[in-house]
CSV table of C-alpha atoms and ligand atoms in Angstrom, one decimal:
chain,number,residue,atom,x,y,z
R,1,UNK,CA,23.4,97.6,84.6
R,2,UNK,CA,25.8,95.2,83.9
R,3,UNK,CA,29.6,96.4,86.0
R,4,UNK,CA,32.4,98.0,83.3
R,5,UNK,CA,35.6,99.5,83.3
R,6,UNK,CA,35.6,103.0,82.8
R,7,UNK,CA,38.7,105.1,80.8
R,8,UNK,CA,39.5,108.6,78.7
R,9,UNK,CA,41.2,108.7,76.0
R,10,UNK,CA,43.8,111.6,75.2
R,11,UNK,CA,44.2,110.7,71.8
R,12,UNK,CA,42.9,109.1,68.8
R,13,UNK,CA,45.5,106.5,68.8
R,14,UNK,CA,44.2,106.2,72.7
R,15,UNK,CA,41.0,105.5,71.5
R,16,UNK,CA,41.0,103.1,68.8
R,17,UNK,CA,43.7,100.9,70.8
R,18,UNK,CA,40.2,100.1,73.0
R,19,UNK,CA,39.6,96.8,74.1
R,20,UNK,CA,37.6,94.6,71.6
R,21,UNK,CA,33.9,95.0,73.2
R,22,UNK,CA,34.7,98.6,74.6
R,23,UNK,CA,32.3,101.3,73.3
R,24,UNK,CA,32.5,105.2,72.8
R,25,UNK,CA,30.9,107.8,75.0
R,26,UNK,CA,30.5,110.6,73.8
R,27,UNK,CA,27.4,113.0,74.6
R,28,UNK,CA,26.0,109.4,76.0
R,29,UNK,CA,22.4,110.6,75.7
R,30,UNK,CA,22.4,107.1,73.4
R,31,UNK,CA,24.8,104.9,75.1
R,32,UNK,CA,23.8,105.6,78.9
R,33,UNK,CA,20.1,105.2,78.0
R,34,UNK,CA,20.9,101.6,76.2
R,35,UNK,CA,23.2,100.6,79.0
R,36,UNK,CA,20.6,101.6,81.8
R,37,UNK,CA,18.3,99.5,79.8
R,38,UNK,CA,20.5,96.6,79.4
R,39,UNK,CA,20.5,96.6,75.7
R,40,UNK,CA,23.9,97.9,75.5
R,41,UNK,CA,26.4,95.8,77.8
R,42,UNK,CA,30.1,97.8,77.1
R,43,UNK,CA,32.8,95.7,79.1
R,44,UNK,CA,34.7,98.8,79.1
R,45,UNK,CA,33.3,102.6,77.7
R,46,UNK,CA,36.0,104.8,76.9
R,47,UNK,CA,35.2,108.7,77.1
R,48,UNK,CA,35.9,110.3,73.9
R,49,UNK,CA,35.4,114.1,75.1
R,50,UNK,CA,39.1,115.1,75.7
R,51,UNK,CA,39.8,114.1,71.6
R,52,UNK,CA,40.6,117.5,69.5
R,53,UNK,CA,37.2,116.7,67.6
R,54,UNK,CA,35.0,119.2,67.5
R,55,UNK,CA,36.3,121.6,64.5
R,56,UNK,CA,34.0,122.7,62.2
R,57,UNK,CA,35.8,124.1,58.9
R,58,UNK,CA,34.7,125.1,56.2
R,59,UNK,CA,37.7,125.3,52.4
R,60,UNK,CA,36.9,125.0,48.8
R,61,UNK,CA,35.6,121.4,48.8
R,62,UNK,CA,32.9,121.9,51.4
R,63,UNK,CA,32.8,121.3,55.3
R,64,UNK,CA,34.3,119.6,57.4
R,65,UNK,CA,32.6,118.6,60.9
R,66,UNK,CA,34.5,116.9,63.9
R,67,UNK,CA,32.8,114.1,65.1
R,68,UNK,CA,33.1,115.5,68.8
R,69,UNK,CA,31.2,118.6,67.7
R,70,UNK,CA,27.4,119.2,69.0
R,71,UNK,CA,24.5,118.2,67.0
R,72,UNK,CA,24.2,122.7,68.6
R,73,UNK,CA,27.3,123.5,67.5
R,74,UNK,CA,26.6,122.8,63.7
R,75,UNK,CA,23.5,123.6,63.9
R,76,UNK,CA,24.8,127.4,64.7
R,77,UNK,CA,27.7,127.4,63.1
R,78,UNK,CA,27.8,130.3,60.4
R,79,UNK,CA,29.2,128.7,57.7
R,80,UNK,CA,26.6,126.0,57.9
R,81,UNK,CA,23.6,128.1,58.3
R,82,UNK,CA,25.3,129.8,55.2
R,83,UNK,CA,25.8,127.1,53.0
R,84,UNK,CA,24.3,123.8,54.4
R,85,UNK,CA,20.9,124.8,55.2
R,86,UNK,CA,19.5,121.3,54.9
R,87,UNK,CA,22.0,119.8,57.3
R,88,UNK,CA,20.7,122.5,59.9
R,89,UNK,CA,17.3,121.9,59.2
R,90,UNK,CA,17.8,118.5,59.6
R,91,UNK,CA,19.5,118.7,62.8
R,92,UNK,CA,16.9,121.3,64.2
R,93,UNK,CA,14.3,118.8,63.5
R,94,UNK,CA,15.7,116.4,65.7
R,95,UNK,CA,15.8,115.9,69.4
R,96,UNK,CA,15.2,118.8,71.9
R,97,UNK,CA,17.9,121.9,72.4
R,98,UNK,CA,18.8,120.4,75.8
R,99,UNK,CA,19.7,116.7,73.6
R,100,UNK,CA,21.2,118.7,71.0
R,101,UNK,CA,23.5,120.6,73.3
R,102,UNK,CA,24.6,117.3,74.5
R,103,UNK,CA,25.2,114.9,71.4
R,104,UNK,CA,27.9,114.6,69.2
R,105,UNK,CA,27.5,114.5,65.8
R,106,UNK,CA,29.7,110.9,65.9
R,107,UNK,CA,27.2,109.4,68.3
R,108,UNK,CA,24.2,110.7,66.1
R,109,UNK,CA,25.2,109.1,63.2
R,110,UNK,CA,25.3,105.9,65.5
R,111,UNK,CA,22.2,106.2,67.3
R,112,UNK,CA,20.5,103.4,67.5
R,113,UNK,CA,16.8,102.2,66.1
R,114,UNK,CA,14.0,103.0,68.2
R,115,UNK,CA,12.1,99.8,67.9
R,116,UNK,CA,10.4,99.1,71.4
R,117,UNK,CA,11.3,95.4,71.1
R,118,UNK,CA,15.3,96.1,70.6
R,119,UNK,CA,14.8,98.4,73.6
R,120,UNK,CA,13.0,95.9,75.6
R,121,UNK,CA,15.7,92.8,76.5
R,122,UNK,CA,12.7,91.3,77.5
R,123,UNK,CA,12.0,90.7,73.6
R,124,UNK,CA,13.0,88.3,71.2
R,125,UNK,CA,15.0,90.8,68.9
R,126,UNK,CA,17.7,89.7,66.2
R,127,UNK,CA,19.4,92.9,66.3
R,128,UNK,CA,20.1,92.7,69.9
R,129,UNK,CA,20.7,89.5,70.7
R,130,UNK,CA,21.7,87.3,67.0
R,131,UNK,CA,19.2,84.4,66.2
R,132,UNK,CA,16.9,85.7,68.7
R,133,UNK,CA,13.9,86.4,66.4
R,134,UNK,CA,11.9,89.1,66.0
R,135,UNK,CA,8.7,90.2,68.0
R,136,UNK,CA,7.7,93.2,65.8
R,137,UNK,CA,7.2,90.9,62.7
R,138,UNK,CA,3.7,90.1,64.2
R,139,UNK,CA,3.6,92.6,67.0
R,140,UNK,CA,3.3,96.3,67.0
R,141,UNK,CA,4.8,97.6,64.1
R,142,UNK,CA,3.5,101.1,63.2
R,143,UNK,CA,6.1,102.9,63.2
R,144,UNK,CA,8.5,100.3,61.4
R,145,UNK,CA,10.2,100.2,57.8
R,146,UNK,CA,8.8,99.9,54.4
R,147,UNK,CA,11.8,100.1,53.1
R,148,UNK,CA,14.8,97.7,53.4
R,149,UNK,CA,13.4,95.4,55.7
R,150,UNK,CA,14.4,91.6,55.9
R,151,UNK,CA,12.6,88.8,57.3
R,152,UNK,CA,15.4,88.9,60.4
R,153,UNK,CA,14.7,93.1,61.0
R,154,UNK,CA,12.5,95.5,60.1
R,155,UNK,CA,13.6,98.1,62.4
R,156,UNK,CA,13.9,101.7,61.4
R,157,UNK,CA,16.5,104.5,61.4
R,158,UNK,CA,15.4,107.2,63.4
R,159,UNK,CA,18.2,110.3,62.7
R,160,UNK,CA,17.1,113.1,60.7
R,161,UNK,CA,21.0,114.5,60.0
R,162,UNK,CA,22.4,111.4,58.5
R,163,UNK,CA,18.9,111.7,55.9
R,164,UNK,CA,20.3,114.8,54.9
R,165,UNK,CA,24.0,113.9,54.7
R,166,UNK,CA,22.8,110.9,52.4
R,167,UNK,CA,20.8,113.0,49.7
R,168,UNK,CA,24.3,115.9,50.7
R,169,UNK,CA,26.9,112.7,49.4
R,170,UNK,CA,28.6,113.2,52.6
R,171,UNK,CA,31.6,110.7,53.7
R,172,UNK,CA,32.6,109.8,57.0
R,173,UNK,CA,36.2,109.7,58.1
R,174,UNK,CA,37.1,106.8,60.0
R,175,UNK,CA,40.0,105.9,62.0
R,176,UNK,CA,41.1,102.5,63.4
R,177,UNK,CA,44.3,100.5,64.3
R,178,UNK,CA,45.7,100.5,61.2
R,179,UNK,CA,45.6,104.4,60.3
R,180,UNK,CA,42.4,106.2,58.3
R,181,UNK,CA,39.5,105.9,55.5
R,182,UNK,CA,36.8,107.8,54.2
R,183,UNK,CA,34.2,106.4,53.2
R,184,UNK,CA,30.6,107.6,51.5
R,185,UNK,CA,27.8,107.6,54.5
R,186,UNK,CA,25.7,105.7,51.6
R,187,UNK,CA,28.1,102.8,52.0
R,188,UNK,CA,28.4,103.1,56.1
R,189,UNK,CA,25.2,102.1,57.2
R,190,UNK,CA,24.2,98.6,56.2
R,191,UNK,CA,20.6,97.0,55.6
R,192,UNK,CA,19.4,94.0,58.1
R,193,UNK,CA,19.3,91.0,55.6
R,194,UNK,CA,20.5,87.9,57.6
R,195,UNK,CA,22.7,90.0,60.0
R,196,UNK,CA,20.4,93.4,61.9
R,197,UNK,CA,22.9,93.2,64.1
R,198,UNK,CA,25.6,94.6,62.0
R,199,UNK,CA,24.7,98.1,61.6
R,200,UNK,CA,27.4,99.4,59.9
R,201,UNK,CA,30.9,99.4,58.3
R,202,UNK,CA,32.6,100.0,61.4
R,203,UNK,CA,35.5,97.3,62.4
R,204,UNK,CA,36.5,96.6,66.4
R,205,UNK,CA,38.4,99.7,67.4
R,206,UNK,CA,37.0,102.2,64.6
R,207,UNK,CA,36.4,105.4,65.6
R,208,UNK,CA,34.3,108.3,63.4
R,209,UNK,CA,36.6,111.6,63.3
R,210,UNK,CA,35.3,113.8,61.0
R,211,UNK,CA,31.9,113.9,58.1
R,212,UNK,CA,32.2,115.8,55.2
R,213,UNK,CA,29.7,117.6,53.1
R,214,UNK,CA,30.9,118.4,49.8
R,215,UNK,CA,29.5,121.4,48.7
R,216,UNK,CA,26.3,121.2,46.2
R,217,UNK,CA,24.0,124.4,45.2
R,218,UNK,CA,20.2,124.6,44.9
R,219,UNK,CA,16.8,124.5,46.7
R,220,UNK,CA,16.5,122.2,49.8
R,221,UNK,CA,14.1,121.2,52.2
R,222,UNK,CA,13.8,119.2,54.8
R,223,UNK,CA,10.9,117.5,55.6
R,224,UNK,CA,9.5,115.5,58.9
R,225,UNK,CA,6.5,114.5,59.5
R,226,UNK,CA,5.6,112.6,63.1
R,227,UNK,CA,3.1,111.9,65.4
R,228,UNK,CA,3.7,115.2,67.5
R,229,UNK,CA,5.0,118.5,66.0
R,230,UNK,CA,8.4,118.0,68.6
R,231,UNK,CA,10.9,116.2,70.2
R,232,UNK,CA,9.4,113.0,68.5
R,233,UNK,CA,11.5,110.9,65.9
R,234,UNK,CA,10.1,110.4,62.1
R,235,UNK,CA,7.4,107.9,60.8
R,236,UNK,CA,8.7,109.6,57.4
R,237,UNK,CA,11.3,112.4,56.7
R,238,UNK,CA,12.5,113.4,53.6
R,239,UNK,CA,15.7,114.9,52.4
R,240,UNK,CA,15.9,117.3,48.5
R,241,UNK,CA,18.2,119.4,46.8
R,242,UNK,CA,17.4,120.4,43.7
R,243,UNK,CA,19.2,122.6,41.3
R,244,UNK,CA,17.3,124.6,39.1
R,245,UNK,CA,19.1,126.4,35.2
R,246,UNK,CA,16.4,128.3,33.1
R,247,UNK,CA,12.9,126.9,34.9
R,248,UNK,CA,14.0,123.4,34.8
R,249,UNK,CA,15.4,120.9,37.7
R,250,UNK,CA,18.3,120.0,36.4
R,251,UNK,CA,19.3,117.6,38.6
R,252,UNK,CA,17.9,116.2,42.5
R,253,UNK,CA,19.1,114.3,45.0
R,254,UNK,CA,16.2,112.6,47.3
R,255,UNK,CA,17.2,110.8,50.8
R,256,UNK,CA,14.1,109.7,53.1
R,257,UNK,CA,14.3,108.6,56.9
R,258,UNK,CA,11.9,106.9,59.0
R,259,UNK,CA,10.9,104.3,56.2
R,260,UNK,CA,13.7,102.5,55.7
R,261,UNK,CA,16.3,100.6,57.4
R,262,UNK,CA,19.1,102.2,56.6
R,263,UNK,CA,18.6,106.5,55.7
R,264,UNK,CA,17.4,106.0,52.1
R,265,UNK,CA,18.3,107.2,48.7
R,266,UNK,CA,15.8,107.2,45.9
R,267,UNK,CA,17.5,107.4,42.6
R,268,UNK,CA,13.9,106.8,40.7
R,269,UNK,CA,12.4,110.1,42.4
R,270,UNK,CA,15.6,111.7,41.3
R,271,UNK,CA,15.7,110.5,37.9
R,272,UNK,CA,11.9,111.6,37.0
R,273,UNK,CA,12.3,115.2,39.3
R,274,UNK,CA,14.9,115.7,36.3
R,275,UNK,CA,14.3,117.6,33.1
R,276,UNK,CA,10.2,118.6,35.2
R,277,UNK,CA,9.4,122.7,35.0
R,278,UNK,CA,10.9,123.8,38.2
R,279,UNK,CA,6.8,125.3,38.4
R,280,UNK,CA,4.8,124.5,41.2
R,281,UNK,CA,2.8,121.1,40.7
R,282,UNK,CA,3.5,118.5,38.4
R,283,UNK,CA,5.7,116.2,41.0
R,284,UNK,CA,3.0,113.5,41.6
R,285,UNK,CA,4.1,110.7,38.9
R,286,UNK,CA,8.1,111.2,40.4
R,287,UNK,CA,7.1,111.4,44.1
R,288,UNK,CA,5.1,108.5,43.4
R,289,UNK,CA,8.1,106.5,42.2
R,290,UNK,CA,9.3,106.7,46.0
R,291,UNK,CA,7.3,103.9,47.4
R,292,UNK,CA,8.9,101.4,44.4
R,293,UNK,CA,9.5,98.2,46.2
R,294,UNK,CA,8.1,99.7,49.6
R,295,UNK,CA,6.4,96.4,51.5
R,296,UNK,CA,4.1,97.2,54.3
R,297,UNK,CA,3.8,95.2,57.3
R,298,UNK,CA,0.1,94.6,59.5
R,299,UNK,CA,0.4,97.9,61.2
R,300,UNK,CA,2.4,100.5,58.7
R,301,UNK,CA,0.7,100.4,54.9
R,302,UNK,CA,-0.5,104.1,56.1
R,303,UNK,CA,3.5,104.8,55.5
R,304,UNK,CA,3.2,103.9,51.4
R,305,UNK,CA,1.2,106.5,50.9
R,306,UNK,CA,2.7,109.3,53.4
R,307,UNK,CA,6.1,108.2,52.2
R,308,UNK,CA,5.1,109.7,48.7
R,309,UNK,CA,3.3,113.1,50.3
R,310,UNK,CA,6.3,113.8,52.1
R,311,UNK,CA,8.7,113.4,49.2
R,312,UNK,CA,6.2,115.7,47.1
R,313,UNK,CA,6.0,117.9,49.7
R,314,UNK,CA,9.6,118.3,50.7
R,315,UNK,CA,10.1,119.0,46.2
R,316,UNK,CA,7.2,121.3,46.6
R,317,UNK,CA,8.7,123.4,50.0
R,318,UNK,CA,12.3,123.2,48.1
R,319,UNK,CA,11.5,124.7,45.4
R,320,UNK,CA,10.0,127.6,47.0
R,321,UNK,CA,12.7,128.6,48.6
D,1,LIG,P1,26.5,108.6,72.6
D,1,LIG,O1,25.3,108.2,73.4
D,1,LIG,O2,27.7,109.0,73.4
D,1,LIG,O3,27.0,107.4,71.7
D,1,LIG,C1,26.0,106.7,70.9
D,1,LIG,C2,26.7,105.6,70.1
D,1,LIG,O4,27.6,106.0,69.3
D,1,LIG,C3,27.4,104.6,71.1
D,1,LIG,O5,27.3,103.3,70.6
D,1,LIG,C4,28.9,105.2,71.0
D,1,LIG,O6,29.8,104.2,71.4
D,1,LIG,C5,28.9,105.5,69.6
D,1,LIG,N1,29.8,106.7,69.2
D,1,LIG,C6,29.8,107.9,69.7
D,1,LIG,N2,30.7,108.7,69.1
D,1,LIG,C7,31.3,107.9,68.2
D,1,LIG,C8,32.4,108.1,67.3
D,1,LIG,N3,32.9,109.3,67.1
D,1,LIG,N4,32.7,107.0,66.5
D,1,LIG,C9,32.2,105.8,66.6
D,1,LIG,N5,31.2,105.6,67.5
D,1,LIG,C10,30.8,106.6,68.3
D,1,LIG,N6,17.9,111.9,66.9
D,1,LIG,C11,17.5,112.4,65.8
D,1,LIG,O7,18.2,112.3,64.8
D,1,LIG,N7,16.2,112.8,65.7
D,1,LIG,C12,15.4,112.9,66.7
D,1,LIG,O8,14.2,113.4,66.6
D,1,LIG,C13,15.9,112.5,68.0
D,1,LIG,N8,15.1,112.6,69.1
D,1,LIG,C14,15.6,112.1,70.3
D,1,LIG,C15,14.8,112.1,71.4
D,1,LIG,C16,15.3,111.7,72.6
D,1,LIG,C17,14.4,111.7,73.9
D,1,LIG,C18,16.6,111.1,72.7
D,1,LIG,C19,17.2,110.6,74.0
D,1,LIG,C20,17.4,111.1,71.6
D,1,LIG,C21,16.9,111.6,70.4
D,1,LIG,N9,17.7,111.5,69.2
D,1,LIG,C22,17.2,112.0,68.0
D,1,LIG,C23,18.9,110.8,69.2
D,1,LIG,C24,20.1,111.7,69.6
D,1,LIG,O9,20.3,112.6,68.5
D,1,LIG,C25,21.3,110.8,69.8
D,1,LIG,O10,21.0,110.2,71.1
D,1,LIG,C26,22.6,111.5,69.9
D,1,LIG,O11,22.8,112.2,68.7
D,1,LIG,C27,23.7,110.6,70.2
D,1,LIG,O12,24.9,111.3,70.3
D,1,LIG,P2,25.8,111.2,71.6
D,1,LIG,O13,27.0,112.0,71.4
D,1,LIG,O14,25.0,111.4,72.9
D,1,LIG,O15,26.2,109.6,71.5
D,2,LIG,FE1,14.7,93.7,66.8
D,2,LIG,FE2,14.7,94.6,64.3
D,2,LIG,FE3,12.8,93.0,65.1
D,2,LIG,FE4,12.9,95.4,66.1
D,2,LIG,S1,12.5,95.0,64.0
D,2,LIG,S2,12.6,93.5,67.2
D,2,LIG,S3,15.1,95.8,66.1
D,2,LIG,S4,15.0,92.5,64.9
């Protein structure tokens, strides 16, 4: 592991005043896991625990969750098992207790792709190291994206939460040096194209403080599927609210992980779920709109067709609820 300067910081302003290069710790079940691997080389990390962060509120527009609060915390938290039972489905989905207990829901949302060849310096990886190539283009790339891909990356998102907070229109609210901004998760997370290694809208210094979840009413589910039934990341997920006035869906929102580069909206699912008898069956021609411009790569065409089951499925489980 490369040597770096270690600090805390008491504040917010504290934080984002960080040296250029200097990276956040907070739960570090991410960051110390990159770092002992060599992927992530911090000149400096800069503890973020002592920050007043971890609030969870809940007013008339929805809730509000610290970005120092526990993957745990929200997950328990009555007002979210109350009135956001997708977010805690989605976060119970994820991880172990033990990692839940320790992660923040800040350094979830920043987690990084689980592609062996990013984790493996030993790799050519354009994400990690800019220009570099990419070895899962021709090497073993089962578990990769369908979805969003680029000649340069083709990396998934692992999280379950931020699938939920997509299809919940949840904003993040960022701080840097020159005061706040919220800003819709749909417009945080960016896709490869030219440039894997920028993941997101975050400038040098920026810090996440706070997500909120607007409020939204109706049936959710949501859905994982993976190679074991725990503590194993998604090779597809999928995300659904639907709200439901005299037997019809009136209107749906459809995120999907583990498929796409980025967590993944699909406005074609939820334009056809629209207007459908909220009766069971009948979702095949909208779930099937779900793998629209999917592109498999040698190892991952399996994901077309389990990318659809699990958006049907996820309508299907929602709607019995
Ligand atoms: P850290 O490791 O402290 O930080 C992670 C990154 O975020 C770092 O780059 C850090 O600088 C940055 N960061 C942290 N906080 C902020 C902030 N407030 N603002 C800006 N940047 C910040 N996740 C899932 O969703 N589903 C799973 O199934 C799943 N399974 C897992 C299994 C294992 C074995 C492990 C180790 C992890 C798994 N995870 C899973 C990922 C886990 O949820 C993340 O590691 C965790 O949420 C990261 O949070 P943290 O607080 O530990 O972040
Ligand atoms: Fe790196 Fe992306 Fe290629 Fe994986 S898919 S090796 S993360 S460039």
């Amino acid at each position: 592991m490369r040597e770096f300067a270690f600090a805390r910081a008491a504040t917010v302003d504290d934080a984002v005043a960080a040296p250029d290069g200097a990276m956040f710790l907070a739960g570090g079940t991410t960051l110390v896991d990159l770092m002992k691997l060599g992927v992530l080389r911090p000149r400096v990390v800069m503890d973020i625990n002592a920050l007043p962060l971890r609030e969870i509120t809940l007013d008339e527009a929805g809730l509000t969750v610290g970005a120092g609060a526990r993957m745990s915390d929200l997950a328990t938290h009555p007002d979210a098992v109350r009135a956001f039972p997708l977010v805690v489905q989605a976060l119970l989905a994820g991880a172990s207790q033990q990692i839940r207990n320790m992660a923040s829901i800040g350094g979830n949302l920043m987690q990084r792709t689980r592609c062996g060849y990013y984790r493996d310096p030993g790799s050519a990886c354009n994400r990690r190291d800019p220009g570099g190539g990419c070895a899962a283009l021709d090497g073993a790339n089962r578990t990769h994206a369908v979805l969003g891909t680029s000649p340069s990356c083709v990396a998934t998102h692992p999280g379950d939460l931020a699938v939920a907070l997509t299809a919940l229109d949840a904003t993040v609210r960022i701080a840097g040096r020159g005061g706040e901004r919220d800003l819709p998760l749909a417009a945080f997370y960016r896709v490869p194209g030219g440039t894997p290694h920028i993941e997101n809208a975050l400038g040098p210094g920026e810090l996440i403080t706070a997500v909120h979840v607007p409020f939204a009413d109706g049936h959710s589910a949501y859905v994982k599927v993976r190679d074991r039934a725990s503590y194993e990341f998604a090779l597809a997920s999928a995300a659904v609210l639907l709200r439901v006035r005299e037997g019809v869906i009136a209107a749906a929102r459809v995120a999907v992980g583990g498929v796409a580069t980025v967590p993944w909206r699909l406005p074609a699912v939820e334009a056809a779920l629209t207007g459908l008898p909220a009766t069971p069956g009948g979702f095949d021609g909208a779930a099937a709109r779900a793998a629209e411009g999917a592109r498999a790569l040698a190892h991952n065409g399996y994901k077309i067709p389990l990318l659809r089951n699990t958006v049907l499925r996820a309508v299907e489980e929602a709607l019995a609820r």
